[in-house]
JSON list of C-alpha atoms in Angstrom, two decimals:
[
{"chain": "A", "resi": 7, "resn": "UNK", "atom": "CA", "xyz": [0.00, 0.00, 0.00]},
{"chain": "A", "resi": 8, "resn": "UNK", "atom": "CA", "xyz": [1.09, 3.56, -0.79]},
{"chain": "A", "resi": 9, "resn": "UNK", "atom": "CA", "xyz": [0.18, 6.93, 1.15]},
{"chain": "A", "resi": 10, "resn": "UNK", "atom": "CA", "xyz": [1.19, 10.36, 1.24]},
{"chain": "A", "resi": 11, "resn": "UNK", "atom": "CA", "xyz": [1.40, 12.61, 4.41]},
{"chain": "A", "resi": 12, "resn": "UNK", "atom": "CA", "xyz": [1.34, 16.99, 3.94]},
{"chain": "A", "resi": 13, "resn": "UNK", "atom": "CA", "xyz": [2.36, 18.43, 6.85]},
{"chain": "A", "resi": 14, "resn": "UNK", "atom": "CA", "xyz": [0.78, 21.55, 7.62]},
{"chain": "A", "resi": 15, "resn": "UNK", "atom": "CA", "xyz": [-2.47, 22.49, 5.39]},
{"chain": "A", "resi": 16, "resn": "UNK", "atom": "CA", "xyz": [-1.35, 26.04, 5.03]},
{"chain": "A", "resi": 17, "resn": "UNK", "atom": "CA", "xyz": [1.76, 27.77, 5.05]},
{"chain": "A", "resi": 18, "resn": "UNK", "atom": "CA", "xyz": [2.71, 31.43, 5.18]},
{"chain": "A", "resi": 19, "resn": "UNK", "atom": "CA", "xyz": [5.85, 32.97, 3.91]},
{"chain": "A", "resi": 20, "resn": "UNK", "atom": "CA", "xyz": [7.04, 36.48, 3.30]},
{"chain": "A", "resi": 21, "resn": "UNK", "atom": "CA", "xyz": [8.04, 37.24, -0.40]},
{"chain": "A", "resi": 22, "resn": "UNK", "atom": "CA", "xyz": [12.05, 36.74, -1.01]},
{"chain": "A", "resi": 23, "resn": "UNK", "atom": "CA", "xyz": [11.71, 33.96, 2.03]},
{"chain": "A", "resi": 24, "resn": "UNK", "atom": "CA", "xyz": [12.23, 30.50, 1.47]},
{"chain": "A", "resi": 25, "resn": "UNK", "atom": "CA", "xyz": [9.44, 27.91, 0.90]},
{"chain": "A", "resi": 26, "resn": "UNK", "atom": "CA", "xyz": [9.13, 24.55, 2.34]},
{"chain": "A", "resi": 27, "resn": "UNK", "atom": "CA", "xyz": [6.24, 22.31, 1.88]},
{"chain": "A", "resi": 28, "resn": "UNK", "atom": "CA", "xyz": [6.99, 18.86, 3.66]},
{"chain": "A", "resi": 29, "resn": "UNK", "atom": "CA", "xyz": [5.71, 15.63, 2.03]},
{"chain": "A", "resi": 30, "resn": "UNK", "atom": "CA", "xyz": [6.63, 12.13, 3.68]},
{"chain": "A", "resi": 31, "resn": "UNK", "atom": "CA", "xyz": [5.53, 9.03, 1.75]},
{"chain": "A", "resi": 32, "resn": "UNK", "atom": "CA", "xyz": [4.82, 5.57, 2.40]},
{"chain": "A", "resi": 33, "resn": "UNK", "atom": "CA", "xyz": [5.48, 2.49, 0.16]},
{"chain": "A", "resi": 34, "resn": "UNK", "atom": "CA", "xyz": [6.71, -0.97, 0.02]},
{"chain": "A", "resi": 35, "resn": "UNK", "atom": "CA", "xyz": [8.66, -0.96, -2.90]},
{"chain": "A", "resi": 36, "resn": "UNK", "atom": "CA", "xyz": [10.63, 2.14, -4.86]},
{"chain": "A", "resi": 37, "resn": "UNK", "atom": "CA", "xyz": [8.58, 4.75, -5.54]},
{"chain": "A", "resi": 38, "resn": "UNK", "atom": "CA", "xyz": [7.77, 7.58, -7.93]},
{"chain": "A", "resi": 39, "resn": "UNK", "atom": "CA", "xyz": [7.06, 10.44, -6.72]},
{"chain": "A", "resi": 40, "resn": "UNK", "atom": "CA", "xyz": [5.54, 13.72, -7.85]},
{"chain": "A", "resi": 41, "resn": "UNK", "atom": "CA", "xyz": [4.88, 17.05, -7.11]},
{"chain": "A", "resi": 42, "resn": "UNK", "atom": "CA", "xyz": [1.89, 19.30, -8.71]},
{"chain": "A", "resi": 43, "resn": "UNK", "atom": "CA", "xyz": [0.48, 22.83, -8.26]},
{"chain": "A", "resi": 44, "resn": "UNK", "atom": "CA", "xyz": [-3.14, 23.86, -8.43]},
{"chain": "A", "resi": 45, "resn": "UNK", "atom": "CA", "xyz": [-3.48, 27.69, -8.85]},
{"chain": "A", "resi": 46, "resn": "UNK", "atom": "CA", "xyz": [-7.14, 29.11, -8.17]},
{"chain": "A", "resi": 47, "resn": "UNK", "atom": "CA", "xyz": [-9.75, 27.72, -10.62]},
{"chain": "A", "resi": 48, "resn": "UNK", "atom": "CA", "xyz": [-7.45, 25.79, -12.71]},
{"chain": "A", "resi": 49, "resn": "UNK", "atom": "CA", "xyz": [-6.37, 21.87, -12.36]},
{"chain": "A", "resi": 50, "resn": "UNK", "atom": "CA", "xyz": [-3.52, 20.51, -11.29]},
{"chain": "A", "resi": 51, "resn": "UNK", "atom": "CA", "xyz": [0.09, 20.56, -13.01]},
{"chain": "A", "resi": 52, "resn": "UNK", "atom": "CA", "xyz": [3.23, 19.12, -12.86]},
{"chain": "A", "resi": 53, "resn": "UNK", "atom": "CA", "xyz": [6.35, 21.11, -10.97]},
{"chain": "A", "resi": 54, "resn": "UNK", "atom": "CA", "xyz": [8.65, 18.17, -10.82]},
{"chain": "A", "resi": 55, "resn": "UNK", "atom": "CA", "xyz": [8.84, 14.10, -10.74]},
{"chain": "A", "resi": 56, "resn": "UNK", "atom": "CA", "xyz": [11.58, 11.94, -9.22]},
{"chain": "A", "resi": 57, "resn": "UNK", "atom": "CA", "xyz": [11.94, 8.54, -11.47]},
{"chain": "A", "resi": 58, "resn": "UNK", "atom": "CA", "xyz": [14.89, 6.69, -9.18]},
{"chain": "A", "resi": 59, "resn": "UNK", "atom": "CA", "xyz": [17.13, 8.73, -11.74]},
{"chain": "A", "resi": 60, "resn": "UNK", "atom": "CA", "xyz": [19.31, 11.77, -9.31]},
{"chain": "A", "resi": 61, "resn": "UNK", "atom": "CA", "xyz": [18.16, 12.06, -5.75]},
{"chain": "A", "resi": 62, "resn": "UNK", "atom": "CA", "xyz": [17.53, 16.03, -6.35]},
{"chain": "A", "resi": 63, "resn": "UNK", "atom": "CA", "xyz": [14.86, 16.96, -8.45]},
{"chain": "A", "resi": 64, "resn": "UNK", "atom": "CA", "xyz": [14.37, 20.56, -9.89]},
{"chain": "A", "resi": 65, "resn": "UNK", "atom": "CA", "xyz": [11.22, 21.67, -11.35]},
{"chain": "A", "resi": 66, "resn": "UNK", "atom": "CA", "xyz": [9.81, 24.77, -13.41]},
{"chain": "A", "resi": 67, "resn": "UNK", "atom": "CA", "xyz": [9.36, 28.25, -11.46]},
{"chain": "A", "resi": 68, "resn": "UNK", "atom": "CA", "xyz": [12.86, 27.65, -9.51]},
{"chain": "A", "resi": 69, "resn": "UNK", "atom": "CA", "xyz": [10.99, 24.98, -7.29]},
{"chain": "A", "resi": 70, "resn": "UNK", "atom": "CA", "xyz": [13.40, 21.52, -6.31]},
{"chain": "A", "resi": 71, "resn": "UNK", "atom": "CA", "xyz": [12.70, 18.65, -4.05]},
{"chain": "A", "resi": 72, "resn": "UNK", "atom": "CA", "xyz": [15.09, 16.18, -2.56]},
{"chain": "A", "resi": 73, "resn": "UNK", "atom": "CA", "xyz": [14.74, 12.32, -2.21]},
{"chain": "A", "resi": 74, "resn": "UNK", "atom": "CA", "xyz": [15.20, 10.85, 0.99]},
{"chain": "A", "resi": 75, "resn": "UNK", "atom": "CA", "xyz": [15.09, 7.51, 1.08]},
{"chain": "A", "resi": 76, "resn": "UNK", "atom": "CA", "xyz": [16.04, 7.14, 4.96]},
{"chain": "A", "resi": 77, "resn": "UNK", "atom": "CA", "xyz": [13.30, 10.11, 5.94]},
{"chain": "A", "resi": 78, "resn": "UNK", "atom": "CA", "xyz": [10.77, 8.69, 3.21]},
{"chain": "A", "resi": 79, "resn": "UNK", "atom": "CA", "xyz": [10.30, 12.15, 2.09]},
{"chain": "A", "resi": 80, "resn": "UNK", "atom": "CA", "xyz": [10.35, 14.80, -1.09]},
{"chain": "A", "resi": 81, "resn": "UNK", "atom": "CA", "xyz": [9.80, 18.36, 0.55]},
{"chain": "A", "resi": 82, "resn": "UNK", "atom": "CA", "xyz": [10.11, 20.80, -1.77]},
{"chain": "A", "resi": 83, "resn": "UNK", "atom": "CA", "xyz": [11.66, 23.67, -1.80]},
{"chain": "A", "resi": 84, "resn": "UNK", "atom": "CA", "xyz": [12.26, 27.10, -3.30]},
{"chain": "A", "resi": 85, "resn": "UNK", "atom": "CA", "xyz": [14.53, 29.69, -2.42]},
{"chain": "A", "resi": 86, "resn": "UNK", "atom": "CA", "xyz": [12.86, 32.96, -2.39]},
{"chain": "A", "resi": 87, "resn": "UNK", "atom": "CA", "xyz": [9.20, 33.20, -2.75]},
{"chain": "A", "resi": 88, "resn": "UNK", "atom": "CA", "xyz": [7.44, 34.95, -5.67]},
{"chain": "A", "resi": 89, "resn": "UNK", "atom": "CA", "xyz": [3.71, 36.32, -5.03]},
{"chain": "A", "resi": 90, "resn": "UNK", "atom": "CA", "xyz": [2.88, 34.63, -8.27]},
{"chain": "A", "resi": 91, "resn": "UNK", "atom": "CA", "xyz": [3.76, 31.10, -6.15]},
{"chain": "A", "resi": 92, "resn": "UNK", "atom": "CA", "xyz": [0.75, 31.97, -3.90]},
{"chain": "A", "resi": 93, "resn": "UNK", "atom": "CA", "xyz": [-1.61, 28.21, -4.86]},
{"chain": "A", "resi": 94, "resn": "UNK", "atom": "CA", "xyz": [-2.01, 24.61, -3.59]},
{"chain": "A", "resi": 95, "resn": "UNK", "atom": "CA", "xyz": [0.29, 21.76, -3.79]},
{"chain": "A", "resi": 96, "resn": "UNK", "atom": "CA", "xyz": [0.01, 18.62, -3.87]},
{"chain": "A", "resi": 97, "resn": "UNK", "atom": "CA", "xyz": [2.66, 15.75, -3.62]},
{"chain": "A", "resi": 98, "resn": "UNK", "atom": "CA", "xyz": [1.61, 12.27, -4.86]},
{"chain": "A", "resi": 99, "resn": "UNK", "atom": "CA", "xyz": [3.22, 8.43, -4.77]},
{"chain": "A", "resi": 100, "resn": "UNK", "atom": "CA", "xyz": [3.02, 5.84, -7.21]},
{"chain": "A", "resi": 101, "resn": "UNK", "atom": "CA", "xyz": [4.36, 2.48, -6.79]},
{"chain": "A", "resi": 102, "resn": "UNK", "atom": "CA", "xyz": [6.91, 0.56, -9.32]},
{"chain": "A", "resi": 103, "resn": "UNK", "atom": "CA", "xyz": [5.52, -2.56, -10.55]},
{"chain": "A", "resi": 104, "resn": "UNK", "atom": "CA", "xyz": [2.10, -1.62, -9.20]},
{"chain": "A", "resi": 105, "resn": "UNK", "atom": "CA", "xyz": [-0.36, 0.73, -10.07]},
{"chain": "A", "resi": 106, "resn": "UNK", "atom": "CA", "xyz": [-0.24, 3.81, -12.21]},
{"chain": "A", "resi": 107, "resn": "UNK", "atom": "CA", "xyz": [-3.15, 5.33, -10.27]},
{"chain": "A", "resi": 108, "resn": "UNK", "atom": "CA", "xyz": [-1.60, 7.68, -7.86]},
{"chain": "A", "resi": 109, "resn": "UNK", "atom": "CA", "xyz": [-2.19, 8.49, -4.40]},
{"chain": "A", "resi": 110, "resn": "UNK", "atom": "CA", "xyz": [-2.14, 12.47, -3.63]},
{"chain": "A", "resi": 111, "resn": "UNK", "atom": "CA", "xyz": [-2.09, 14.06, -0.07]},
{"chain": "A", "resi": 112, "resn": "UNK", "atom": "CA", "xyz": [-4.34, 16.47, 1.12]},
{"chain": "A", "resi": 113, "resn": "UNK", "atom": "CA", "xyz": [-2.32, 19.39, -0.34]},
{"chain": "A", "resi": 114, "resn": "UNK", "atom": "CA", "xyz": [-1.04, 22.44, 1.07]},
{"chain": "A", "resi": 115, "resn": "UNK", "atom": "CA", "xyz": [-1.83, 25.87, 0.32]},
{"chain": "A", "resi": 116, "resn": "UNK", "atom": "CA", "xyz": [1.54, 28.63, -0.10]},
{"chain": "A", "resi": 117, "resn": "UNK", "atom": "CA", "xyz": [0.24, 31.73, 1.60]},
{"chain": "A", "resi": 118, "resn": "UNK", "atom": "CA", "xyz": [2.58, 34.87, 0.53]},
{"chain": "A", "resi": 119, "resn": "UNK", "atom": "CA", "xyz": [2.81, 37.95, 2.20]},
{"chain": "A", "resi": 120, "resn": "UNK", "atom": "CA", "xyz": [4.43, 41.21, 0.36]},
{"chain": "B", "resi": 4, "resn": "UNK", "atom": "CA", "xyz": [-1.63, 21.96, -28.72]},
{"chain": "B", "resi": 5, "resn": "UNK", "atom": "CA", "xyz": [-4.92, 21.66, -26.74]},
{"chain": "B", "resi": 6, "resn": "UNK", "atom": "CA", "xyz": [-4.81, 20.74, -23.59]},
{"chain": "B", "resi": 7, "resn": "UNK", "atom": "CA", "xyz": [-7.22, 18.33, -21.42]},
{"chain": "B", "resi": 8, "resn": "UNK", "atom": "CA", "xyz": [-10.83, 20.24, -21.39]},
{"chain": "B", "resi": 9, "resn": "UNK", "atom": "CA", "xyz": [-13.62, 19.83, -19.41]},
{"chain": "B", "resi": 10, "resn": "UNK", "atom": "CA", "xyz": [-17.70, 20.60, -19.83]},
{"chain": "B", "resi": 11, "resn": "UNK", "atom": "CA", "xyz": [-19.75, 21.87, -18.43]},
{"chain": "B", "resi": 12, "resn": "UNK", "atom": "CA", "xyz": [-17.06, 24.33, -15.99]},
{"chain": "B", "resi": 13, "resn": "UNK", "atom": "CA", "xyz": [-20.04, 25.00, -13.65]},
{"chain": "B", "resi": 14, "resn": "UNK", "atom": "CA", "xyz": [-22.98, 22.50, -12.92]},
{"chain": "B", "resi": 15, "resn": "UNK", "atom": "CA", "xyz": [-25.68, 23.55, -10.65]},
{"chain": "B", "resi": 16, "resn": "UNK", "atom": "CA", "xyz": [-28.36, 20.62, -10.41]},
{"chain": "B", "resi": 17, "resn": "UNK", "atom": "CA", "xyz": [-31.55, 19.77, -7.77]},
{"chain": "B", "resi": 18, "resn": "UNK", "atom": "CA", "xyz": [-31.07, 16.86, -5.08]},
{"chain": "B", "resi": 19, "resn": "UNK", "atom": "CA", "xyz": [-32.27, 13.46, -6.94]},
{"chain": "B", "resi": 20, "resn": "UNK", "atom": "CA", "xyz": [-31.32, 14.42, -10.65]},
{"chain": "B", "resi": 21, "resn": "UNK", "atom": "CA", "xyz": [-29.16, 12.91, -12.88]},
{"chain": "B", "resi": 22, "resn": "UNK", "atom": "CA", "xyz": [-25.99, 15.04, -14.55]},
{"chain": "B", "resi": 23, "resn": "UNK", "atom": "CA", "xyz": [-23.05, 14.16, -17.00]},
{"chain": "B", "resi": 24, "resn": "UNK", "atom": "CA", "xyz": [-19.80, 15.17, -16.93]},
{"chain": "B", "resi": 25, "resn": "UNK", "atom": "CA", "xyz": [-17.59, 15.20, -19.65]},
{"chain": "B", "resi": 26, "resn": "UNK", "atom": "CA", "xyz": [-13.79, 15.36, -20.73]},
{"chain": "B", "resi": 27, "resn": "UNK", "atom": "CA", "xyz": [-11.77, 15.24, -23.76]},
{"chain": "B", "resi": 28, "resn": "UNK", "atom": "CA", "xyz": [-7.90, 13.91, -22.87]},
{"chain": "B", "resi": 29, "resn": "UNK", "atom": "CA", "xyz": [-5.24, 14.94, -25.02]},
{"chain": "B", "resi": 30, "resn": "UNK", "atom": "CA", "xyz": [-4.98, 13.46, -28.43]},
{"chain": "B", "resi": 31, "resn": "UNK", "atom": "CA", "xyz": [-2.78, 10.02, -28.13]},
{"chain": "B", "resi": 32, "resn": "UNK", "atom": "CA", "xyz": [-2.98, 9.88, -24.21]},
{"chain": "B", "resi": 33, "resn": "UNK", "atom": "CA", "xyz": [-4.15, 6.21, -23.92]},
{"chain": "B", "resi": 34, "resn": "UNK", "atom": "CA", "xyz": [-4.81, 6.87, -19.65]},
{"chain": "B", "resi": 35, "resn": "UNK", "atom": "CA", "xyz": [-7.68, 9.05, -18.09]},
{"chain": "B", "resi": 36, "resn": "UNK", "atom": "CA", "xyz": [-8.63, 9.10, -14.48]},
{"chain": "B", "resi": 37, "resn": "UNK", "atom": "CA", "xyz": [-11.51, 10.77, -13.11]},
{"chain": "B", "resi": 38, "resn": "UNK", "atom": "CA", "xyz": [-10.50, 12.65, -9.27]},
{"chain": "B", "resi": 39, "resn": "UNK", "atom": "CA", "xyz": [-13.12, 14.62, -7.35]},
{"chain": "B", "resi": 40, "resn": "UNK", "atom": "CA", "xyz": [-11.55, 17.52, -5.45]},
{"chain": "B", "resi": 41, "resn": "UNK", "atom": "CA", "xyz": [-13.67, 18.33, -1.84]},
{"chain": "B", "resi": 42, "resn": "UNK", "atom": "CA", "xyz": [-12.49, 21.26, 0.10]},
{"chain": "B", "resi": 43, "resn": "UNK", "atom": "CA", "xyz": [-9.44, 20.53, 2.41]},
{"chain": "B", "resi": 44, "resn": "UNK", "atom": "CA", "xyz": [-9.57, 17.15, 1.37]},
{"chain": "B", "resi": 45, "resn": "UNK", "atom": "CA", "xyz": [-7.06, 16.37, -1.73]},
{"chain": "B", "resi": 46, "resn": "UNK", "atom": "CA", "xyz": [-8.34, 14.24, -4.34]},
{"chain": "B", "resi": 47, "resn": "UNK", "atom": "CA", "xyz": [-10.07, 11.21, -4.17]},
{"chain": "B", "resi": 48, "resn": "UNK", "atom": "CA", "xyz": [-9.30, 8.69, -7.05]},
{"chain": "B", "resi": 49, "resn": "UNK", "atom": "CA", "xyz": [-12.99, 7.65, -8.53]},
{"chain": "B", "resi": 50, "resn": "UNK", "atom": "CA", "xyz": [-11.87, 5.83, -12.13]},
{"chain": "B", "resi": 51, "resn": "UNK", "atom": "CA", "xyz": [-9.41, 4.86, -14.04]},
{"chain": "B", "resi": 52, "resn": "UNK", "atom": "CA", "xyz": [-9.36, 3.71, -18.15]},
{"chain": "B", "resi": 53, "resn": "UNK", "atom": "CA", "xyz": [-6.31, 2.43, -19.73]},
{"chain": "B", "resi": 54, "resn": "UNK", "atom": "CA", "xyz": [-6.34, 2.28, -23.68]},
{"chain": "B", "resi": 55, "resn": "UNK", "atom": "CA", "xyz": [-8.88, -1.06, -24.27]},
{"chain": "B", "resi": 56, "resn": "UNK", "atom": "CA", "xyz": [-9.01, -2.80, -20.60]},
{"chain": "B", "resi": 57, "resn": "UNK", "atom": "CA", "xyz": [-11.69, -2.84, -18.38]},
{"chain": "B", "resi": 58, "resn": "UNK", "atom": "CA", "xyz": [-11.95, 0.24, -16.52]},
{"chain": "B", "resi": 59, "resn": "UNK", "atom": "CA", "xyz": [-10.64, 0.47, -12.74]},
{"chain": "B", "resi": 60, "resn": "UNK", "atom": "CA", "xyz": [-13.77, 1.35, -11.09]},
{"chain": "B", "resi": 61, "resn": "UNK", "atom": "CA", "xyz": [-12.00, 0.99, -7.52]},
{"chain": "B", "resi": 62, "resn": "UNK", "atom": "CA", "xyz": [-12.60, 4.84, -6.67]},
{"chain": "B", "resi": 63, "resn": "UNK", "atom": "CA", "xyz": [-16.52, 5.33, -7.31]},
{"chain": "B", "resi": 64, "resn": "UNK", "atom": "CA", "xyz": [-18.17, 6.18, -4.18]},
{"chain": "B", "resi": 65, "resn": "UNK", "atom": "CA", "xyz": [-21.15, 4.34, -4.63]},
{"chain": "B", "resi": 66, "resn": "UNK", "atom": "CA", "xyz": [-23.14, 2.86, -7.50]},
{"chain": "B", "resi": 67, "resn": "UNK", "atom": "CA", "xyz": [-24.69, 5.85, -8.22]},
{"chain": "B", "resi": 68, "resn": "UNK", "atom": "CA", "xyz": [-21.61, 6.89, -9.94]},
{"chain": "B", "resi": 69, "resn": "UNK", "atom": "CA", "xyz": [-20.37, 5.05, -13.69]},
{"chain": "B", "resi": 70, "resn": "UNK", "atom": "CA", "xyz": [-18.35, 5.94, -16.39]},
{"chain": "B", "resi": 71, "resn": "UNK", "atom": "CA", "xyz": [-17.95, 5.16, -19.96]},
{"chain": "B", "resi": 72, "resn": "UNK", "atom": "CA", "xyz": [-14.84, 5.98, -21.91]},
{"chain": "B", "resi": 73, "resn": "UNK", "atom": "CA", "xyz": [-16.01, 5.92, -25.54]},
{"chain": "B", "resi": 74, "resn": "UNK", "atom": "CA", "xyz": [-13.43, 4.94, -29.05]},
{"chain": "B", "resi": 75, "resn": "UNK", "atom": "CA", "xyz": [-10.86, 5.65, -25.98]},
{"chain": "B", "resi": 76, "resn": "UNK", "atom": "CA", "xyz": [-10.75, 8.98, -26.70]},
{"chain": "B", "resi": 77, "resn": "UNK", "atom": "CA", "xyz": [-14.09, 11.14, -25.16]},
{"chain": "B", "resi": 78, "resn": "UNK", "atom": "CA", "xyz": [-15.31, 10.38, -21.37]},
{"chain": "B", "resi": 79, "resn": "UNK", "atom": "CA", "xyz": [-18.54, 11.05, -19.70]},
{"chain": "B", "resi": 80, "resn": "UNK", "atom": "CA", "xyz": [-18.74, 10.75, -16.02]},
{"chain": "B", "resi": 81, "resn": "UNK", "atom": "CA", "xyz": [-22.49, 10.13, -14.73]},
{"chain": "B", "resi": 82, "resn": "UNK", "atom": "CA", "xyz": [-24.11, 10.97, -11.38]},
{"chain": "B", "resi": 83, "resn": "UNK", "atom": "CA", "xyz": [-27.46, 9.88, -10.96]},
{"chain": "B", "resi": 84, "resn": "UNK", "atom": "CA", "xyz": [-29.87, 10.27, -7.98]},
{"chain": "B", "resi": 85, "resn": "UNK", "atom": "CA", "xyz": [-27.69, 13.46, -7.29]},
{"chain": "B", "resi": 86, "resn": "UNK", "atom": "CA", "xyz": [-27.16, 13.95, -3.42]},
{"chain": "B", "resi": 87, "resn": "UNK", "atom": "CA", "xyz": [-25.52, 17.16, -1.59]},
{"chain": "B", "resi": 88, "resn": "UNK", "atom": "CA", "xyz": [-22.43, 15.17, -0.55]},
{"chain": "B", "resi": 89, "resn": "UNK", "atom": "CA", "xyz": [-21.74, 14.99, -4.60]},
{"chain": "B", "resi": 90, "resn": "UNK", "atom": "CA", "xyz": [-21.13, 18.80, -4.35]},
{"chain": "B", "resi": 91, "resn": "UNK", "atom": "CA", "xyz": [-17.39, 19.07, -5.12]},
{"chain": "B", "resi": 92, "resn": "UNK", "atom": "CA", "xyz": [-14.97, 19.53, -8.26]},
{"chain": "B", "resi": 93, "resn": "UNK", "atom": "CA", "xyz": [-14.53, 16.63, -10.72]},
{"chain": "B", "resi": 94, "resn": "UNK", "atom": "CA", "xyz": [-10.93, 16.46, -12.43]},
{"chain": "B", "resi": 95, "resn": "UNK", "atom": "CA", "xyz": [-10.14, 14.97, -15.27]},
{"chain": "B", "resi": 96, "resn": "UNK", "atom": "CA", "xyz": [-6.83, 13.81, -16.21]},
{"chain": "B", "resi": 97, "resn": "UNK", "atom": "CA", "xyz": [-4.94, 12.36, -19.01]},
{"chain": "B", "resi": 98, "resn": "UNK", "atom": "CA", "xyz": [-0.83, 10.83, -19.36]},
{"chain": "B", "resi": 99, "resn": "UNK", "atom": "CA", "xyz": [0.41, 8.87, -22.30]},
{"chain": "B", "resi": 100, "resn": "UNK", "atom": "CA", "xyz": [0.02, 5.54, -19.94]},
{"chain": "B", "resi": 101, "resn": "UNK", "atom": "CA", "xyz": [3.09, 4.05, -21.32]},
{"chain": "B", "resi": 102, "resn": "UNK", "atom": "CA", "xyz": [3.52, 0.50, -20.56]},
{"chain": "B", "resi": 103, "resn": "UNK", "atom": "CA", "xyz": [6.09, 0.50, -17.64]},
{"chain": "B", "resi": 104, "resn": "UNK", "atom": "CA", "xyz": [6.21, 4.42, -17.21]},
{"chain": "B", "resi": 105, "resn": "UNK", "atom": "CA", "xyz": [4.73, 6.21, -14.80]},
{"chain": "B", "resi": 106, "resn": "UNK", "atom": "CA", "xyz": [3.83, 9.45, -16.50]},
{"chain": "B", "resi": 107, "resn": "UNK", "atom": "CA", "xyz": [2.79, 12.94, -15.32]},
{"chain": "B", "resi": 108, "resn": "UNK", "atom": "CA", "xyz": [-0.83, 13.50, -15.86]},
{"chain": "B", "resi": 109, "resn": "UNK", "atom": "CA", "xyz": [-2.35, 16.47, -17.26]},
{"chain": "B", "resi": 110, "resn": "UNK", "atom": "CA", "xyz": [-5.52, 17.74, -15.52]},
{"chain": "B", "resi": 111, "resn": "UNK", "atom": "CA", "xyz": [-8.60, 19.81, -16.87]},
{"chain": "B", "resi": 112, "resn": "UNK", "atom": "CA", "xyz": [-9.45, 22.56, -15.27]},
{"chain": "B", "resi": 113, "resn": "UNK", "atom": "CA", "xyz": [-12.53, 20.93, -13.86]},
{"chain": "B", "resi": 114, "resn": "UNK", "atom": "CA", "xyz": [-16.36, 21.39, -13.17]},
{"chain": "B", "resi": 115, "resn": "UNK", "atom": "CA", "xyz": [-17.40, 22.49, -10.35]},
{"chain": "B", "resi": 116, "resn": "UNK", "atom": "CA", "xyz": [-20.58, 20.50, -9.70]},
{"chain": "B", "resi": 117, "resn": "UNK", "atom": "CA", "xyz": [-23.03, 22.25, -6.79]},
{"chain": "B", "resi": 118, "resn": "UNK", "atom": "CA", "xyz": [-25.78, 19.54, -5.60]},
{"chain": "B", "resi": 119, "resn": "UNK", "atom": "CA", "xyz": [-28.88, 22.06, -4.23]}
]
C-alpha cells in the first residue's frame, strides 16, 4: 500500500523567504514520486517528478525537491518566494511494478505575504 | 496543442437528478482518471481507463456513480440520484500511460458540480 502525508495544510511565507512544503511518503517498494500545483480555478500541473534517476529533483518556477530515502520524504523547496507562487500543492506516490493510479495528499496551500 | 478540457465548468443541479460530466484527454494519451476535489480534502481517485481494458472502477463512491470511456478517446462521467455530498470539483486527467512508465498527468481545469 502507498500513502502520502502533507504536513501543515497552510503555510505562510514572506516574499524573497524560502518555501518549504513537507511531504513524507509511504510504500513498500521504490517509488515515484511527484509534485503538482493547483493555482485558483485551474487543475492541477506538474512542478517536478523523481523517477529513481538523481536524488535532487528541480522543477519549473525555480521549485526543487530532494529524495530521501532514509526520511521517506520529497519536501520541496524554493529559495525565495514569488507572489505569483501563492496556490495549492500537492505531492503524490506511485508504486513501481504496481499501479499507475496515484495516491495524492491532502495538499497544502503557499500563503505569501508582500 | 490543446490541452485536457472539461464541460460543463459550472454544474448547478436539484437533489435526486441525474448530470453528466464530460472530458476530452489529449490526443494520443491512452490513460484518463476521473479525481473529485472536496475542500481541504485532496483528491479522491474515482476511475481509471487504460487504452482497451476494463476500466478500474475501484474509486466510485457508490453505484450511483459510472463511467464510460467511448473509441478511448471522449469520457462522460455520470451521477445519478444526485445527493448534496456529490457537491465538489470533478478532475479529469490524461498521461500517455506508457507501458512501464509512470507518466505525469495532465488535468482539466474541472467542473465544479453544486448539488442544491
Amino acid at each position: 500500500a502507498q500513502s502520502v502525508t502533507q504536513l501543515g495544510s497552510h503555510v505562510s511565507v514572506s516574499e524573497g523567504a524560502l518555501v518549504l512544503l513537507r511531504c513524507n511518503y509511504s510504500s513498500s517498494v521504490p517509488p515515484y514520486l511527484f509534485w503538482y500545483v493547483q493555482y485558483p480555478n485551474q487543475g492541477l500541473q506538474l512542478l517536478l517528478k523523481y523517477t529513481s534517476a538523481a536524488t535532487l529533483v528541480k522543477g519549473i518556477n525555480g521549485f526543487e525537491a530532494e529524495f530521501k530515502k532514509s526520511e521517506t520524504s520529497f519536501h520541496l523547496t524554493k529559495p525565495s518566494a514569488h507572489m505569483s507562487d501563492a496556490a495549492e500543492y500537492f505531492c503524490a506516490v506511485t508504486q513501481s511494478g504496481g499501479s499507475y493510479i496515484p495516491t495524492f495528499g491532502r495538499g497544502t496551500s503557499l500563503i505569501v505575504h508582500p | 496543442g490543446a490541452g485536457v478540457s472539461q464541460s460543463p465548468s459550472n454544474k448547478v443541479t436539484e437533489k435526486g437528478k441525474d448530470v453528466e460530466l464530460r472530458c476530452d484527454p489529449i490526443s494520443g494519451h491512452t490513460a484518463l482518471y476521473w479525481y473529485r476535489q472536496s475542500l481541504g480534502q485532496g483528491l479522491e481517485f474515482l476511475i481509471y481507463f487504460q487504452g482497451n481494458s476494463a476500466p478500474d472502477k475501484s474509486g466510485l463512491p457508490s453505484d450511483r456513480f459510472s463511467a464510460e470511456r467511448t473509441g478511448g478517446s471522449v469520457s462522460t462521467l455520470t451521477i445519478q440520484r444526485t445527493q448534496q455530498e456529490d457537491s465538489a470539483v470533478y478532475l479529469c486527467a490524461s498521461s500517455f500511460g506508457t507501458s512501464g512508465l509512470h507518466d505525469e498527468q495532465f488535468f482539466g481545469p474541472g467542473t465544479r458540480l453544486t448539488v442544491l
